[in-house]
GROMACS .gro file of N, CA and C in nm:
model
  507
    1MET      N    1   2.826   8.462  -3.740
    1MET     CA    2   2.962   8.463  -3.789
    1MET      C    3   2.990   8.589  -3.873
    2LEU      N    4   2.895   8.624  -3.961
    2LEU     CA    5   2.912   8.747  -4.039
    2LEU      C    6   2.910   8.869  -3.949
    3ASP      N    7   2.827   8.865  -3.845
    3ASP     CA    8   2.822   8.977  -3.752
    3ASP      C    9   2.961   9.003  -3.693
    4ARG      N   10   3.027   8.897  -3.647
    4ARG     CA   11   3.160   8.913  -3.587
    4ARG      C   12   3.262   8.963  -3.688
    5PHE      N   13   3.256   8.907  -3.808
    5PHE     CA   14   3.350   8.949  -3.913
    5PHE      C   15   3.335   9.098  -3.943
    6PHE      N   16   3.211   9.142  -3.971
    6PHE     CA   17   3.191   9.282  -4.007
    6PHE      C   18   3.210   9.377  -3.889
    7ALA      N   19   3.180   9.332  -3.769
    7ALA     CA   20   3.206   9.415  -3.651
    7ALA      C   21   3.357   9.439  -3.636
    8LEU      N   22   3.435   9.333  -3.652
    8LEU     CA   23   3.581   9.347  -3.643
    8LEU      C   24   3.632   9.431  -3.759
    9PHE      N   25   3.586   9.400  -3.878
    9PHE     CA   26   3.637   9.471  -3.996
    9PHE      C   27   3.607   9.620  -3.989
   10THR      N   28   3.484   9.657  -3.953
   10THR     CA   29   3.449   9.798  -3.948
   10THR      C   30   3.527   9.870  -3.838
   11SER      N   31   3.561   9.799  -3.731
   11SER     CA   32   3.639   9.862  -3.623
   11SER      C   33   3.781   9.895  -3.669
   12LEU      N   34   3.832   9.823  -3.770
   12LEU     CA   35   3.965   9.853  -3.824
   12LEU      C   36   3.967   9.986  -3.900
   13GLY      N   37   3.850  10.040  -3.927
   13GLY     CA   38   3.842  10.168  -3.994
   13GLY      C   39   3.800  10.281  -3.903
   14ASP      N   40   3.776  10.252  -3.775
   14ASP     CA   41   3.728  10.356  -3.683
   14ASP      C   42   3.819  10.477  -3.678
   15HIS      N   43   3.948  10.455  -3.682
   15HIS     CA   44   4.045  10.564  -3.684
   15HIS      C   45   4.142  10.546  -3.799
   16GLY      N   46   4.100  10.471  -3.899
   16GLY     CA   47   4.183  10.447  -4.016
   16GLY      C   48   4.296  10.349  -3.995
   17GLU      N   49   4.288  10.268  -3.889
   17GLU     CA   50   4.398  10.178  -3.853
   17GLU      C   51   4.446  10.093  -3.969
   18ILE      N   52   4.353  10.032  -4.041
   18ILE     CA   53   4.392   9.942  -4.149
   18ILE      C   54   4.472  10.017  -4.255
   19TRP      N   55   4.432  10.140  -4.283
   19TRP     CA   56   4.500  10.219  -4.386
   19TRP      C   57   4.633  10.273  -4.336
   20PHE      N   58   4.639  10.309  -4.208
   20PHE     CA   59   4.767  10.356  -4.155
   20PHE      C   60   4.871  10.245  -4.153
   21ILE      N   61   4.828  10.122  -4.127
   21ILE     CA   62   4.920  10.008  -4.129
   21ILE      C   63   4.972   9.988  -4.272
   22ILE      N   64   4.883   9.991  -4.369
   22ILE     CA   65   4.923   9.975  -4.509
   22ILE      C   66   5.018  10.088  -4.550
   23LEU      N   67   4.982  10.212  -4.513
   23LEU     CA   68   5.066  10.326  -4.550
   23LEU      C   69   5.203  10.320  -4.480
   24LEU      N   70   5.206  10.272  -4.358
   24LEU     CA   71   5.332  10.257  -4.286
   24LEU      C   72   5.423  10.156  -4.357
   25ILE      N   73   5.364  10.045  -4.399
   25ILE     CA   74   5.441   9.944  -4.473
   25ILE      C   75   5.497  10.005  -4.602
   26LEU      N   76   5.414  10.081  -4.673
   26LEU     CA   77   5.459  10.145  -4.797
   26LEU      C   78   5.563  10.253  -4.771
   27PHE      N   79   5.550  10.323  -4.657
   27PHE     CA   80   5.645  10.429  -4.623
   27PHE      C   81   5.784  10.373  -4.594
   28VAL      N   82   5.790  10.257  -4.535
   28VAL     CA   83   5.918  10.194  -4.501
   28VAL      C   84   5.999  10.164  -4.627
   29MET      N   85   5.929  10.130  -4.734
   29MET     CA   86   5.998  10.099  -4.860
   29MET      C   87   6.020  10.229  -4.938
   30LYS      N   88   6.146  10.257  -4.970
   30LYS     CA   89   6.180  10.383  -5.036
   30LYS      C   90   6.104  10.402  -5.168
   31LYS      N   91   6.083  10.294  -5.241
   31LYS     CA   92   6.018  10.299  -5.372
   31LYS      C   93   5.873  10.350  -5.363
   32THR      N   94   5.806  10.324  -5.251
   32THR     CA   95   5.665  10.362  -5.237
   32THR      C   96   5.642  10.470  -5.131
   33ARG      N   97   5.750  10.530  -5.083
   33ARG     CA   98   5.739  10.630  -4.976
   33ARG      C   99   5.653  10.750  -5.016
   34LYS      N  100   5.673  10.803  -5.136
   34LYS     CA  101   5.596  10.921  -5.179
   34LYS      C  102   5.447  10.889  -5.188
   35VAL      N  103   5.415  10.771  -5.235
   35VAL     CA  104   5.274  10.733  -5.245
   35VAL      C  105   5.213  10.718  -5.105
   36ALA      N  106   5.291  10.667  -5.011
   36ALA     CA  107   5.242  10.657  -4.873
   36ALA      C  108   5.212  10.796  -4.816
   37ILE      N  109   5.298  10.891  -4.846
   37ILE     CA  110   5.277  11.029  -4.801
   37ILE      C  111   5.151  11.086  -4.866
   38LEU      N  112   5.130  11.057  -4.994
   38LEU     CA  113   5.009  11.103  -5.063
   38LEU      C  114   4.884  11.039  -5.002
   39GLY      N  115   4.894  10.912  -4.964
   39GLY     CA  116   4.781  10.846  -4.899
   39GLY      C  117   4.748  10.911  -4.766
   40LEU      N  118   4.852  10.944  -4.691
   40LEU     CA  119   4.832  11.013  -4.562
   40LEU      C  120   4.771  11.151  -4.583
   41LEU      N  121   4.815  11.219  -4.686
   41LEU     CA  122   4.758  11.349  -4.719
   41LEU      C  123   4.611  11.335  -4.758
   42ALA      N  124   4.579  11.233  -4.837
   42ALA     CA  125   4.439  11.211  -4.879
   42ALA      C  126   4.349  11.184  -4.760
   43ILE      N  127   4.394  11.100  -4.668
   43ILE     CA  128   4.312  11.069  -4.551
   43ILE      C  129   4.300  11.192  -4.460
   44SER      N  130   4.402  11.276  -4.456
   44SER     CA  131   4.396  11.399  -4.376
   44SER      C  132   4.294  11.495  -4.434
   45ILE      N  133   4.295  11.510  -4.566
   45ILE     CA  134   4.197  11.597  -4.633
   45ILE      C  135   4.056  11.544  -4.607
   46GLU      N  136   4.040  11.412  -4.615
   46GLU     CA  137   3.909  11.350  -4.592
   46GLU      C  138   3.859  11.381  -4.452
   47VAL      N  139   3.944  11.369  -4.352
   47VAL     CA  140   3.903  11.394  -4.214
   47VAL      C  141   3.858  11.539  -4.196
   48VAL      N  142   3.935  11.633  -4.249
   48VAL     CA  143   3.899  11.774  -4.236
   48VAL      C  144   3.768  11.802  -4.309
   49LEU      N  145   3.757  11.754  -4.432
   49LEU     CA  146   3.639  11.781  -4.513
   49LEU      C  147   3.513  11.718  -4.455
   50ILE      N  148   3.521  11.590  -4.420
   50ILE     CA  149   3.400  11.520  -4.376
   50ILE      C  150   3.371  11.542  -4.228
   51SER      N  151   3.466  11.511  -4.141
   51SER     CA  152   3.440  11.525  -3.997
   51SER      C  153   3.439  11.670  -3.952
   52GLY      N  154   3.519  11.753  -4.017
   52GLY     CA  155   3.530  11.892  -3.975
   52GLY      C  156   3.431  11.987  -4.038
   53ILE      N  157   3.385  11.954  -4.159
   53ILE     CA  158   3.298  12.049  -4.230
   53ILE      C  159   3.160  11.989  -4.262
   54ILE      N  160   3.157  11.881  -4.340
   54ILE     CA  161   3.028  11.832  -4.391
   54ILE      C  162   2.938  11.774  -4.281
   55LYS      N  163   2.990  11.683  -4.200
   55LYS     CA  164   2.906  11.620  -4.096
   55LYS      C  165   2.845  11.722  -4.000
   56PRO      N  166   2.924  11.819  -3.950
   56PRO     CA  167   2.863  11.918  -3.859
   56PRO      C  168   2.757  12.005  -3.925
   57ILE      N  169   2.768  12.025  -4.056
   57ILE     CA  170   2.667  12.106  -4.126
   57ILE      C  171   2.540  12.025  -4.151
   58VAL      N  172   2.557  11.903  -4.201
   58VAL     CA  173   2.441  11.821  -4.239
   58VAL      C  174   2.370  11.763  -4.116
   59MET      N  175   2.445  11.710  -4.021
   59MET     CA  176   2.390  11.655  -3.896
   59MET      C  177   2.278  11.551  -3.919
   60ARG      N  178   2.298  11.462  -4.012
   60ARG     CA  179   2.198  11.358  -4.041
   60ARG      C  180   2.204  11.249  -3.933
   61PRO      N  181   2.091  11.220  -3.871
   61PRO     CA  182   2.089  11.112  -3.771
   61PRO      C  183   2.118  10.976  -3.835
   62ARG      N  184   2.176  10.889  -3.759
   62ARG     CA  185   2.207  10.755  -3.810
   62ARG      C  186   2.080  10.671  -3.819
   63PRO      N  187   2.080  10.571  -3.907
   63PRO     CA  188   1.957  10.494  -3.932
   63PRO      C  189   1.902  10.420  -3.810
   64PHE      N  190   1.988  10.379  -3.717
   64PHE     CA  191   1.937  10.305  -3.601
   64PHE      C  192   1.857  10.393  -3.507
   65TYR      N  193   1.864  10.526  -3.522
   65TYR     CA  194   1.777  10.614  -3.444
   65TYR      C  195   1.635  10.615  -3.501
   66ALA      N  196   1.625  10.609  -3.634
   66ALA     CA  197   1.493  10.608  -3.699
   66ALA      C  198   1.426  10.471  -3.687
   67ASN      N  199   1.508  10.367  -3.687
   67ASN     CA  200   1.457  10.230  -3.680
   67ASN      C  201   1.544  10.154  -3.580
   68PRO      N  202   1.513  10.160  -3.451
   68PRO     CA  203   1.599  10.099  -3.350
   68PRO      C  204   1.622   9.949  -3.372
   69VAL      N  205   1.748   9.910  -3.366
   69VAL     CA  206   1.789   9.770  -3.380
   69VAL      C  207   1.903   9.745  -3.282
   70ASP      N  208   1.933   9.618  -3.258
   70ASP     CA  209   2.050   9.583  -3.179
   70ASP      C  210   2.171   9.591  -3.270
   71LEU      N  211   2.263   9.681  -3.238
   71LEU     CA  212   2.381   9.700  -3.320
   71LEU      C  213   2.486   9.594  -3.290
   72ILE      N  214   2.567   9.564  -3.390
   72ILE     CA  215   2.676   9.466  -3.372
   72ILE      C  216   2.805   9.535  -3.328
   73ILE      N  217   2.803   9.669  -3.323
   73ILE     CA  218   2.919   9.748  -3.281
   73ILE      C  219   2.873   9.850  -3.178
   74PRO      N  220   2.965   9.909  -3.103
   74PRO     CA  221   2.924  10.016  -3.012
   74PRO      C  222   2.860  10.132  -3.090
   75VAL      N  223   2.768  10.202  -3.025
   75VAL     CA  224   2.698  10.312  -3.090
   75VAL      C  225   2.800  10.418  -3.133
   76PRO      N  226   2.807  10.446  -3.264
   76PRO     CA  227   2.903  10.547  -3.310
   76PRO      C  228   2.857  10.687  -3.274
   77ARG      N  229   2.955  10.773  -3.252
   77ARG     CA  230   2.925  10.914  -3.224
   77ARG      C  231   2.915  10.989  -3.356
   78GLY      N  232   2.856  11.105  -3.351
   78GLY     CA  233   2.851  11.190  -3.469
   78GLY      C  234   2.737  11.155  -3.562
   79SER      N  235   2.731  11.233  -3.666
   79SER     CA  236   2.621  11.216  -3.761
   79SER      C  237   2.657  11.116  -3.870
   80SER      N  238   2.559  11.087  -3.951
   80SER     CA  239   2.569  10.977  -4.046
   80SER      C  240   2.624  11.016  -4.183
   81PHE      N  241   2.595  11.137  -4.228
   81PHE     CA  242   2.626  11.174  -4.367
   81PHE      C  243   2.745  11.266  -4.377
   82PRO      N  244   2.837  11.232  -4.464
   82PRO     CA  245   2.859  11.108  -4.537
   82PRO      C  246   2.943  11.011  -4.454
   83SER      N  247   2.963  10.891  -4.505
   83SER     CA  248   3.041  10.792  -4.432
   83SER      C  249   3.190  10.824  -4.439
   84GLY      N  250   3.248  10.852  -4.324
   84GLY     CA  251   3.391  10.877  -4.317
   84GLY      C  252   3.471  10.750  -4.342
   85HIS      N  253   3.419  10.636  -4.298
   85HIS     CA  254   3.487  10.509  -4.322
   85HIS      C  255   3.500  10.483  -4.473
   86ALA      N  256   3.390  10.503  -4.546
   86ALA     CA  257   3.393  10.482  -4.691
   86ALA      C  258   3.486  10.583  -4.757
   87ALA      N  259   3.476  10.708  -4.715
   87ALA     CA  260   3.558  10.813  -4.777
   87ALA      C  261   3.707  10.790  -4.754
   88SER      N  262   3.745  10.762  -4.631
   88SER     CA  263   3.889  10.742  -4.604
   88SER      C  264   3.940  10.616  -4.673
   89SER      N  265   3.858  10.511  -4.676
   89SER     CA  266   3.900  10.387  -4.740
   89SER      C  267   3.922  10.408  -4.889
   90PHE      N  268   3.828  10.473  -4.954
   90PHE     CA  269   3.845  10.495  -5.097
   90PHE      C  270   3.949  10.603  -5.127
   91ALA      N  271   3.966  10.699  -5.039
   91ALA     CA  272   4.071  10.800  -5.061
   91ALA      C  273   4.208  10.732  -5.067
   92VAL      N  274   4.237  10.646  -4.971
   92VAL     CA  275   4.367  10.579  -4.969
   92VAL      C  276   4.376  10.474  -5.079
   93ALA      N  277   4.275  10.389  -5.090
   93ALA     CA  278   4.279  10.282  -5.191
   93ALA      C  279   4.296  10.337  -5.332
   94MET      N  280   4.230  10.447  -5.361
   94MET     CA  281   4.240  10.502  -5.496
   94MET      C  282   4.370  10.578  -5.518
   95VAL      N  283   4.428  10.638  -5.415
   95VAL     CA  284   4.563  10.695  -5.431
   95VAL      C  285   4.660  10.584  -5.470
   96LEU      N  286   4.649  10.470  -5.403
   96LEU     CA  287   4.735  10.355  -5.435
   96LEU      C  288   4.705  10.305  -5.576
   97TYR      N  289   4.579  10.300  -5.611
   97TYR     CA  290   4.538  10.255  -5.745
   97TYR      C  291   4.590  10.350  -5.853
   98PHE      N  292   4.565  10.479  -5.836
   98PHE     CA  293   4.606  10.578  -5.937
   98PHE      C  294   4.758  10.583  -5.953
   99ASN      N  295   4.831  10.545  -5.850
   99ASN     CA  296   4.978  10.548  -5.856
   99ASN      C  297   5.038  10.411  -5.886
  100ASN      N  298   4.953  10.320  -5.934
  100ASN     CA  299   4.998  10.188  -5.981
  100ASN      C  300   5.076  10.107  -5.878
  101ILE      N  301   5.030  10.112  -5.755
  101ILE     CA  302   5.091  10.030  -5.651
  101ILE      C  303   5.041   9.887  -5.669
  102LYS      N  304   5.131   9.790  -5.652
  102LYS     CA  305   5.095   9.648  -5.669
  102LYS      C  306   4.978   9.610  -5.579
  103HIS      N  307   4.910   9.506  -5.617
  103HIS     CA  308   4.800   9.446  -5.541
  103HIS      C  309   4.675   9.533  -5.540
  104LYS      N  310   4.648   9.600  -5.651
  104LYS     CA  311   4.530   9.688  -5.662
  104LYS      C  312   4.400   9.620  -5.619
  105PRO      N  313   4.375   9.496  -5.661
  105PRO     CA  314   4.248   9.433  -5.620
  105PRO      C  315   4.233   9.422  -5.468
  106ILE      N  316   4.343   9.406  -5.398
  106ILE     CA  317   4.336   9.395  -5.252
  106ILE      C  318   4.291   9.528  -5.191
  107TYR      N  319   4.352   9.640  -5.234
  107TYR     CA  320   4.316   9.771  -5.178
  107TYR      C  321   4.171   9.806  -5.209
  108ILE      N  322   4.131   9.781  -5.334
  108ILE     CA  323   3.994   9.813  -5.373
  108ILE      C  324   3.896   9.723  -5.297
  109SER      N  325   3.928   9.596  -5.282
  109SER     CA  326   3.841   9.505  -5.207
  109SER      C  327   3.828   9.546  -5.062
  110LEU      N  328   3.938   9.589  -5.001
  110LEU     CA  329   3.933   9.636  -4.862
  110LEU      C  330   3.841   9.758  -4.851
  111ALA      N  331   3.851   9.849  -4.946
  111ALA     CA  332   3.767   9.970  -4.943
  111ALA      C  333   3.620   9.932  -4.960
  112ILE      N  334   3.591   9.842  -5.053
  112ILE     CA  335   3.453   9.799  -5.075
  112ILE      C  336   3.398   9.729  -4.950
  113LEU      N  337   3.479   9.641  -4.892
  113LEU     CA  338   3.436   9.572  -4.769
  113LEU      C  339   3.412   9.671  -4.655
  114MET      N  340   3.500   9.771  -4.643
  114MET     CA  341   3.482   9.871  -4.537
  114MET      C  342   3.352   9.946  -4.557
  115ALA      N  343   3.326   9.989  -4.680
  115ALA     CA  344   3.203  10.062  -4.709
  115ALA      C  345   3.081   9.974  -4.680
  116PHE      N  346   3.085   9.848  -4.725
  116PHE     CA  347   2.972   9.758  -4.701
  116PHE      C  348   2.954   9.729  -4.552
  117SER      N  349   3.064   9.721  -4.479
  117SER     CA  350   3.054   9.692  -4.335
  117SER      C  351   2.972   9.798  -4.261
  118ARG      N  352   2.977   9.921  -4.310
  118ARG     CA  353   2.900  10.029  -4.247
  118ARG      C  354   2.750  10.011  -4.272
  119LEU      N  355   2.716   9.957  -4.387
  119LEU     CA  356   2.575   9.925  -4.415
  119LEU      C  357   2.532   9.804  -4.334
  120TYR      N  358   2.617   9.703  -4.333
  120TYR     CA  359   2.586   9.580  -4.260
  120TYR      C  360   2.566   9.610  -4.111
  121ALA      N  361   2.649   9.698  -4.057
  121ALA     CA  362   2.640   9.734  -3.915
  121ALA      C  363   2.522   9.827  -3.887
  122TYR      N  364   2.455   9.872  -3.990
  122TYR     CA  365   2.338   9.958  -3.981
  122TYR      C  366   2.368  10.093  -3.913
  123VAL      N  367   2.486  10.147  -3.946
  123VAL     CA  368   2.523  10.277  -3.891
  123VAL      C  369   2.525  10.386  -3.999
  124HIS      N  370   2.495  10.347  -4.123
  124HIS     CA  371   2.485  10.442  -4.234
  124HIS      C  372   2.373  10.402  -4.328
  125TYR      N  373   2.317  10.502  -4.392
  125TYR     CA  374   2.225  10.480  -4.502
  125TYR      C  375   2.308  10.455  -4.628
  126PRO      N  376   2.251  10.389  -4.728
  126PRO     CA  377   2.326  10.369  -4.853
  126PRO      C  378   2.378  10.499  -4.914
  127SER      N  379   2.299  10.605  -4.907
  127SER     CA  380   2.345  10.732  -4.964
  127SER      C  381   2.466  10.788  -4.888
  128ASP      N  382   2.476  10.762  -4.758
  128ASP     CA  383   2.594  10.805  -4.681
  128ASP      C  384   2.720  10.738  -4.736
  129VAL      N  385   2.708  10.609  -4.760
  129VAL     CA  386   2.822  10.530  -4.809
  129VAL      C  387   2.855  10.569  -4.953
  130LEU      N  388   2.753  10.588  -5.035
  130LEU     CA  389   2.775  10.626  -5.174
  130LEU      C  390   2.848  10.760  -5.184
  131VAL      N  391   2.799  10.859  -5.111
  131VAL     CA  392   2.861  10.992  -5.116
  131VAL      C  393   3.002  10.987  -5.055
  132GLY      N  394   3.020  10.912  -4.947
  132GLY     CA  395   3.153  10.896  -4.889
  132GLY      C  396   3.250  10.834  -4.988
  133THR      N  397   3.202  10.734  -5.061
  133THR     CA  398   3.284  10.667  -5.162
  133THR      C  399   3.324  10.764  -5.272
  134VAL      N  400   3.227  10.839  -5.324
  134VAL     CA  401   3.254  10.935  -5.431
  134VAL      C  402   3.351  11.043  -5.383
  135LEU      N  403   3.331  11.094  -5.262
  135LEU     CA  404   3.422  11.195  -5.209
  135LEU      C  405   3.564  11.140  -5.193
  136GLY      N  406   3.574  11.017  -5.145
  136GLY     CA  407   3.705  10.954  -5.130
  136GLY      C  408   3.777  10.940  -5.263
  137ILE      N  409   3.704  10.897  -5.365
  137ILE     CA  410   3.763  10.882  -5.499
  137ILE      C  411   3.804  11.019  -5.553
  138PHE      N  412   3.720  11.119  -5.533
  138PHE     CA  413   3.751  11.255  -5.578
  138PHE      C  414   3.877  11.309  -5.509
  139ILE      N  415   3.885  11.291  -5.379
  139ILE     CA  416   4.003  11.337  -5.305
  139ILE      C  417   4.128  11.267  -5.358
  140ALA      N  418   4.120  11.136  -5.379
  140ALA     CA  419   4.234  11.060  -5.431
  140ALA      C  420   4.275  11.110  -5.569
  141TYR      N  421   4.178  11.137  -5.652
  141TYR     CA  422   4.206  11.186  -5.787
  141TYR      C  423   4.278  11.321  -5.781
  142GLU      N  424   4.227  11.411  -5.699
  142GLU     CA  425   4.287  11.544  -5.688
  142GLU      C  426   4.427  11.538  -5.627
  143VAL      N  427   4.444  11.458  -5.525
  143VAL     CA  428   4.576  11.443  -5.462
  143VAL      C  429   4.675  11.386  -5.563
  144THR      N  430   4.631  11.288  -5.641
  144THR     CA  431   4.719  11.229  -5.742
  144THR      C  432   4.749  11.328  -5.854
  145LYS      N  433   4.647  11.400  -5.896
  145LYS     CA  434   4.662  11.497  -6.005
  145LYS      C  435   4.762  11.608  -5.968
  146TYR      N  436   4.757  11.653  -5.844
  146TYR     CA  437   4.843  11.763  -5.800
  146TYR      C  438   4.957  11.715  -5.711
  147GLN      N  439   4.996  11.589  -5.723
  147GLN     CA  440   5.094  11.532  -5.632
  147GLN      C  441   5.229  11.604  -5.635
  148ASP      N  442   5.276  11.647  -5.751
  148ASP     CA  443   5.407  11.714  -5.756
  148ASP      C  444   5.405  11.843  -5.675
  149VAL      N  445   5.300  11.922  -5.694
  149VAL     CA  446   5.287  12.048  -5.621
  149VAL      C  447   5.270  12.020  -5.472
  150LEU      N  448   5.185  11.925  -5.438
  150LEU     CA  449   5.159  11.894  -5.297
  150LEU      C  450   5.285  11.843  -5.227
  151LEU      N  451   5.362  11.759  -5.294
  151LEU     CA  452   5.486  11.708  -5.233
  151LEU      C  453   5.588  11.820  -5.215
  152LYS      N  454   5.595  11.914  -5.308
  152LYS     CA  455   5.685  12.029  -5.294
  152LYS      C  456   5.643  12.115  -5.174
  153ILE      N  457   5.515  12.138  -5.160
  153ILE     CA  458   5.464  12.217  -5.046
  153ILE      C  459   5.496  12.146  -4.915
  154MET      N  460   5.470  12.016  -4.910
  154MET     CA  461   5.498  11.940  -4.787
  154MET      C  462   5.647  11.940  -4.756
  155ASN      N  463   5.730  11.927  -4.857
  155ASN     CA  464   5.875  11.930  -4.838
  155ASN      C  465   5.918  12.065  -4.783
  156SER      N  466   5.862  12.172  -4.839
  156SER     CA  467   5.894  12.308  -4.794
  156SER      C  468   5.855  12.328  -4.648
  157ILE      N  469   5.739  12.277  -4.611
  157ILE     CA  470   5.694  12.287  -4.471
  157ILE      C  471   5.789  12.212  -4.378
  158LEU      N  472   5.829  12.092  -4.418
  158LEU     CA  473   5.921  12.013  -4.335
  158LEU      C  474   6.055  12.084  -4.318
  159VAL      N  475   6.103  12.150  -4.422
  159VAL     CA  476   6.228  12.226  -4.413
  159VAL      C  477   6.209  12.345  -4.318
  160ARG      N  478   6.099  12.417  -4.332
  160ARG     CA  479   6.073  12.536  -4.249
  160ARG      C  480   6.062  12.503  -4.100
  161ILE      N  481   6.003  12.390  -4.069
  161ILE     CA  482   5.988  12.357  -3.926
  161ILE      C  483   6.105  12.276  -3.873
  162GLY      N  484   6.204  12.255  -3.959
  162GLY     CA  485   6.328  12.193  -3.914
  162GLY      C  486   6.330  12.042  -3.908
  163ILE      N  487   6.232  11.977  -3.968
  163ILE     CA  488   6.230  11.831  -3.968
  163ILE      C  489   6.319  11.776  -4.079
  164LYS      N  490   6.333  11.854  -4.185
  164LYS     CA  491   6.412  11.810  -4.300
  164LYS      C  492   6.511  11.920  -4.336
  165LYS      N  493   6.630  11.880  -4.376
  165LYS     CA  494   6.730  11.978  -4.418
  165LYS      C  495   6.709  12.012  -4.565
  166GLU      N  496   6.732  12.140  -4.595
  166GLU     CA  497   6.719  12.184  -4.733
  166GLU      C  498   6.837  12.134  -4.813
  167ILE      N  499   6.809  12.084  -4.930
  167ILE     CA  500   6.914  12.035  -5.018
  167ILE      C  501   6.940  12.142  -5.122
  168ALA      N  502   7.066  12.182  -5.134
  168ALA     CA  503   7.102  12.287  -5.230
  168ALA      C  504   7.078  12.237  -5.372
  169PRO      N  505   7.029  12.326  -5.461
  169PRO     CA  506   7.001  12.285  -5.599
  169PRO      C  507   7.128  12.253  -5.677
   0.00000   0.00000   0.00000
């Protein structure tokens, strides 16, 4: 029963689905739209940093290669270090937390469960999940700290590419 639960739960983080659904719900509401954009920015930074830079450099094999076991999920591609699932989960959850979005325990619990699911599924070492978690929290902190500047830059880009009209001062 736990195998099925964690297999399903970890699959909700394969492409960030669970977080994109939450961010979409927040984006629809005008009051939380900016925070949803910050969450999307945080997850984008995480993908570039971890999948684009760190994983290809480190190339750490996953634990099931060192100790073969029957996996509860399909064999994941790519290297193990750090955990992108943990990083993206904590990047979004902590952006929501730092910006005082309601239901903080739910977001944090989802991130913790996502990180643990990667250990339970035996596709990451504990250090992969720990470093992914720390990177996610760091990304969220930096995105929140510089949110005014980042939102101005994003707004400027949207105006330049014609998605948004410039509003006269």
